[in-house]
CSV table of C-alpha atoms and ligand atoms in Angstrom, one decimal:
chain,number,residue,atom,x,y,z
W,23,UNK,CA,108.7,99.1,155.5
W,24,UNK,CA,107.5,98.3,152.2
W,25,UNK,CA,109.7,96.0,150.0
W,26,UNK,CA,110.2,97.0,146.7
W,27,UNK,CA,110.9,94.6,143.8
W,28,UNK,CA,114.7,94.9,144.0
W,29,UNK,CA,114.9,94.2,147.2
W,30,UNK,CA,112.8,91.2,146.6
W,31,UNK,CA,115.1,89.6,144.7
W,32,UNK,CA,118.0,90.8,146.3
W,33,UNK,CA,116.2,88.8,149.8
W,34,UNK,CA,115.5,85.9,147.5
W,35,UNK,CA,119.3,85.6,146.0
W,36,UNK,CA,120.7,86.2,149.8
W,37,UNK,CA,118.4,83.5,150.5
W,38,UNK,CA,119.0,80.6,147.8
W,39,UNK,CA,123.2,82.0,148.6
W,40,UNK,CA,122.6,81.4,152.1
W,41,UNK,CA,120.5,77.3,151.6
W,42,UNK,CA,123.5,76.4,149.2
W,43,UNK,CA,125.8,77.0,152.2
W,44,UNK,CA,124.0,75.4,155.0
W,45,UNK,CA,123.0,72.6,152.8
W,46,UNK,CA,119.1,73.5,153.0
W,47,UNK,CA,117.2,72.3,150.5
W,48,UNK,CA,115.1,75.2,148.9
W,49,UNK,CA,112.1,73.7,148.3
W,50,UNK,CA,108.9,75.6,146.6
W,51,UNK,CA,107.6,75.9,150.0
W,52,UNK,CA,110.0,77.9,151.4
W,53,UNK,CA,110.6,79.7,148.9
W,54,UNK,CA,106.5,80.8,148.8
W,55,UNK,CA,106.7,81.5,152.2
W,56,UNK,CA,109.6,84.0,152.4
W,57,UNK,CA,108.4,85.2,149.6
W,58,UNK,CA,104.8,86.0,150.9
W,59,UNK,CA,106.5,87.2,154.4
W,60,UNK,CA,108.6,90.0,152.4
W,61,UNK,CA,105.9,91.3,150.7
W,62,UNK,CA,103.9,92.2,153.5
W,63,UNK,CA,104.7,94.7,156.1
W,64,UNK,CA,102.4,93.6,158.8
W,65,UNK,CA,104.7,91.2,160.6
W,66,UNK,CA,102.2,88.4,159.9
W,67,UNK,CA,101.0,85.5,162.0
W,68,UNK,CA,101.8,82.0,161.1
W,69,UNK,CA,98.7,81.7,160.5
W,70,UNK,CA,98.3,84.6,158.1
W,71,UNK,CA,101.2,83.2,156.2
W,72,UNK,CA,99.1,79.9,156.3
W,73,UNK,CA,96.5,81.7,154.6
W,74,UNK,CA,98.4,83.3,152.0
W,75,UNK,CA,100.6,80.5,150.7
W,76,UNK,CA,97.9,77.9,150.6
W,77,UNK,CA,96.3,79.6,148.0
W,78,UNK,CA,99.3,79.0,146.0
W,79,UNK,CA,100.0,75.9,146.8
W,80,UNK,CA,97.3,73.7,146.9
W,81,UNK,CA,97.8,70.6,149.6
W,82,UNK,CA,99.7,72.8,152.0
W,83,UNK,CA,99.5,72.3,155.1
W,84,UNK,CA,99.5,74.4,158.6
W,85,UNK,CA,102.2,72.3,160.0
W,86,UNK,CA,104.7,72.5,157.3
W,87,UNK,CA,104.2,76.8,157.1
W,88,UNK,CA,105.2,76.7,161.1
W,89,UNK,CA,108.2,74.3,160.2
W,90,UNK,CA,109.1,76.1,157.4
W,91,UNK,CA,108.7,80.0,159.3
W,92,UNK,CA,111.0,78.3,162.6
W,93,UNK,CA,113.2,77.2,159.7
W,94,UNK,CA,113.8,80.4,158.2
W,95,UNK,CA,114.2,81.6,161.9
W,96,UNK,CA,117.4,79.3,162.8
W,97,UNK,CA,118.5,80.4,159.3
W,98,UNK,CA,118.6,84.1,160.0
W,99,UNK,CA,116.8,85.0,156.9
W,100,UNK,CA,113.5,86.4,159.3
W,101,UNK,CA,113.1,87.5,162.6
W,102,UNK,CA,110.6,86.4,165.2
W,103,UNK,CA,108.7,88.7,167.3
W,104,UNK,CA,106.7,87.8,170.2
W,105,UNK,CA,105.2,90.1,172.3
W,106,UNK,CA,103.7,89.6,175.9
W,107,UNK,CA,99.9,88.2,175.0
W,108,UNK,CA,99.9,87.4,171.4
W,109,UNK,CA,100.5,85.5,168.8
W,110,UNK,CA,104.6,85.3,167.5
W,111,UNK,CA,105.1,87.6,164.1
W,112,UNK,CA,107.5,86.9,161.5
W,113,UNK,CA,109.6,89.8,160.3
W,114,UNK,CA,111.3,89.9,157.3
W,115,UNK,CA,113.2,92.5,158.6
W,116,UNK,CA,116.6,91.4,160.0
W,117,UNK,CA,118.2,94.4,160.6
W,118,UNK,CA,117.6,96.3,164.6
W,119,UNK,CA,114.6,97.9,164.6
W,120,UNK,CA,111.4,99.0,166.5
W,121,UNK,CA,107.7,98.1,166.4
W,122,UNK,CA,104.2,100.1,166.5
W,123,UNK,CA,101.5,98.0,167.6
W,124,UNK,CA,97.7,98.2,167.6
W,125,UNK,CA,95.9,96.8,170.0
W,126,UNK,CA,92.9,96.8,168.3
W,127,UNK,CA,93.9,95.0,165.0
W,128,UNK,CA,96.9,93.7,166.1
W,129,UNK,CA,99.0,95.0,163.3
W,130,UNK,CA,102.3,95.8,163.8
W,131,UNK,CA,104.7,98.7,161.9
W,132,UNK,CA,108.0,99.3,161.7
W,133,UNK,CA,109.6,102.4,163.5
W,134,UNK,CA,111.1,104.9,160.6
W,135,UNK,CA,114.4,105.9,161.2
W,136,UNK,CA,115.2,108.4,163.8
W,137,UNK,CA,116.6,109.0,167.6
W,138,UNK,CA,114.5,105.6,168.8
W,139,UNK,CA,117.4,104.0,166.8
W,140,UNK,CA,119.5,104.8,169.4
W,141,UNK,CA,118.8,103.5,172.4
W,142,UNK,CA,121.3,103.4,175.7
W,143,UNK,CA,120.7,101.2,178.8
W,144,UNK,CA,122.1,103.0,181.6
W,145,UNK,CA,125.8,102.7,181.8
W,146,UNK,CA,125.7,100.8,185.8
W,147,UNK,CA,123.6,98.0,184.4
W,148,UNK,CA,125.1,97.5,181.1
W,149,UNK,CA,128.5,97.1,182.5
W,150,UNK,CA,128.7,93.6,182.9
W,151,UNK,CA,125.8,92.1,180.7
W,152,UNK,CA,126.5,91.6,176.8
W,153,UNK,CA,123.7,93.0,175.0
W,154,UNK,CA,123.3,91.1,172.1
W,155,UNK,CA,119.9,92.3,170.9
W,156,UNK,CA,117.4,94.8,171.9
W,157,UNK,CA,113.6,96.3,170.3
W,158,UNK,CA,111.4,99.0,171.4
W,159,UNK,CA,107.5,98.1,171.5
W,160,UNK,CA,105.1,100.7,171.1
W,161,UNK,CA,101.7,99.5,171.8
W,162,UNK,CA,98.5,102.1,171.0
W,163,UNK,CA,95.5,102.4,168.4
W,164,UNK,CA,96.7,102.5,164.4
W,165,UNK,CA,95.1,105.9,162.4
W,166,UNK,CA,92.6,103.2,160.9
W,167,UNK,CA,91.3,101.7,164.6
W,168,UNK,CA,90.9,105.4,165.8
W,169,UNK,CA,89.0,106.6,163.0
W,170,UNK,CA,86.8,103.9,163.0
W,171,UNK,CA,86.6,104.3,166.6
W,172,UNK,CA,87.4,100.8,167.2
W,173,UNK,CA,89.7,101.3,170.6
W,174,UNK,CA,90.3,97.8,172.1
W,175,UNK,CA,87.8,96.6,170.7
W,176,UNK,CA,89.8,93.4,169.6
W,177,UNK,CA,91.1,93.0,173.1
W,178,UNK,CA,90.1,90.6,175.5
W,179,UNK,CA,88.9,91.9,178.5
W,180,UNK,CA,88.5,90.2,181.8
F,22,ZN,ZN1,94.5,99.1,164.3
F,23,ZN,ZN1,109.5,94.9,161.8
């Protein structure tokens, strides 16, 4: 979902609230970086954020964008998504919710609000296991892949 400018700041002040507490220093990386992940709605690689930042900050390097993204991670500020086969996304999404992905250009959406929200395990097997987090994965081809008629074409195929 796209984050609008309020929210922005609202993220950044939760953010800066949150380094005070834990003693983090909020350095101009990490700042760029959460800032970069919560404008996009792609769920970005590492990489990608690699590739964003770095253009504002010249000198950057790879390693320090994976430090900082596990960082925020152990902080709670993002989520971390990874999915059977690919690369781990970063979510700036914290709250419970469910993923669209393409398996032609790899992008992944956020699920909208609606009776997917609500998933049950079946009352035998949840008694007895504490269910502390849970996501539904959609995998298919995105509007833009099937128009283009580009079906799994960015899949490797053995
Ligand atoms: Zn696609
Ligand atoms: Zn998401």
């Amino acid at each position: 979902m796209k984050i609008s400018a309020q929210n922005l700041s609202e993220k950044m002040g939760h953010f800066e609230k949150l380094c005070r507490e834990q003693g983090v220093p909020l350095t101009v990386q990490r700042r760029a970086i959460l800032e970069s992940l919560a404008l996009r709605e792609d769920h970005p690689t590492a990489d990608q954020v690699f590739e964003d930042v770095a253009r504002r900050i010249p000198g950057l390097s790879r390693t320090t964008v994976y430090r900082v993204l596990e960082t925020l991670v152990d902080m709670g500020v993002i989520h971390k998504a990874s999915h059977l086969g690919s690369a781990a996304r970063y979510d700036p999404n914290t709250e419970r919710h469910h993923h669209l992905t393409c398996l032609s250009c790899h992008k992944v959406i956020d699920v909208e609000e609606g009776p997917v929200q609500r998933v049950q395990l079946p009352k035998a097997q949840a008694r007895g296991f504490e269910i502390l987090d849970y996501s539904v994965h959609f995998k298919g081809y995105c509007p833009d892949c099937l128009r283009k008629g580009r079906r799994a074409s960015g899949t490797a195929r053995a």
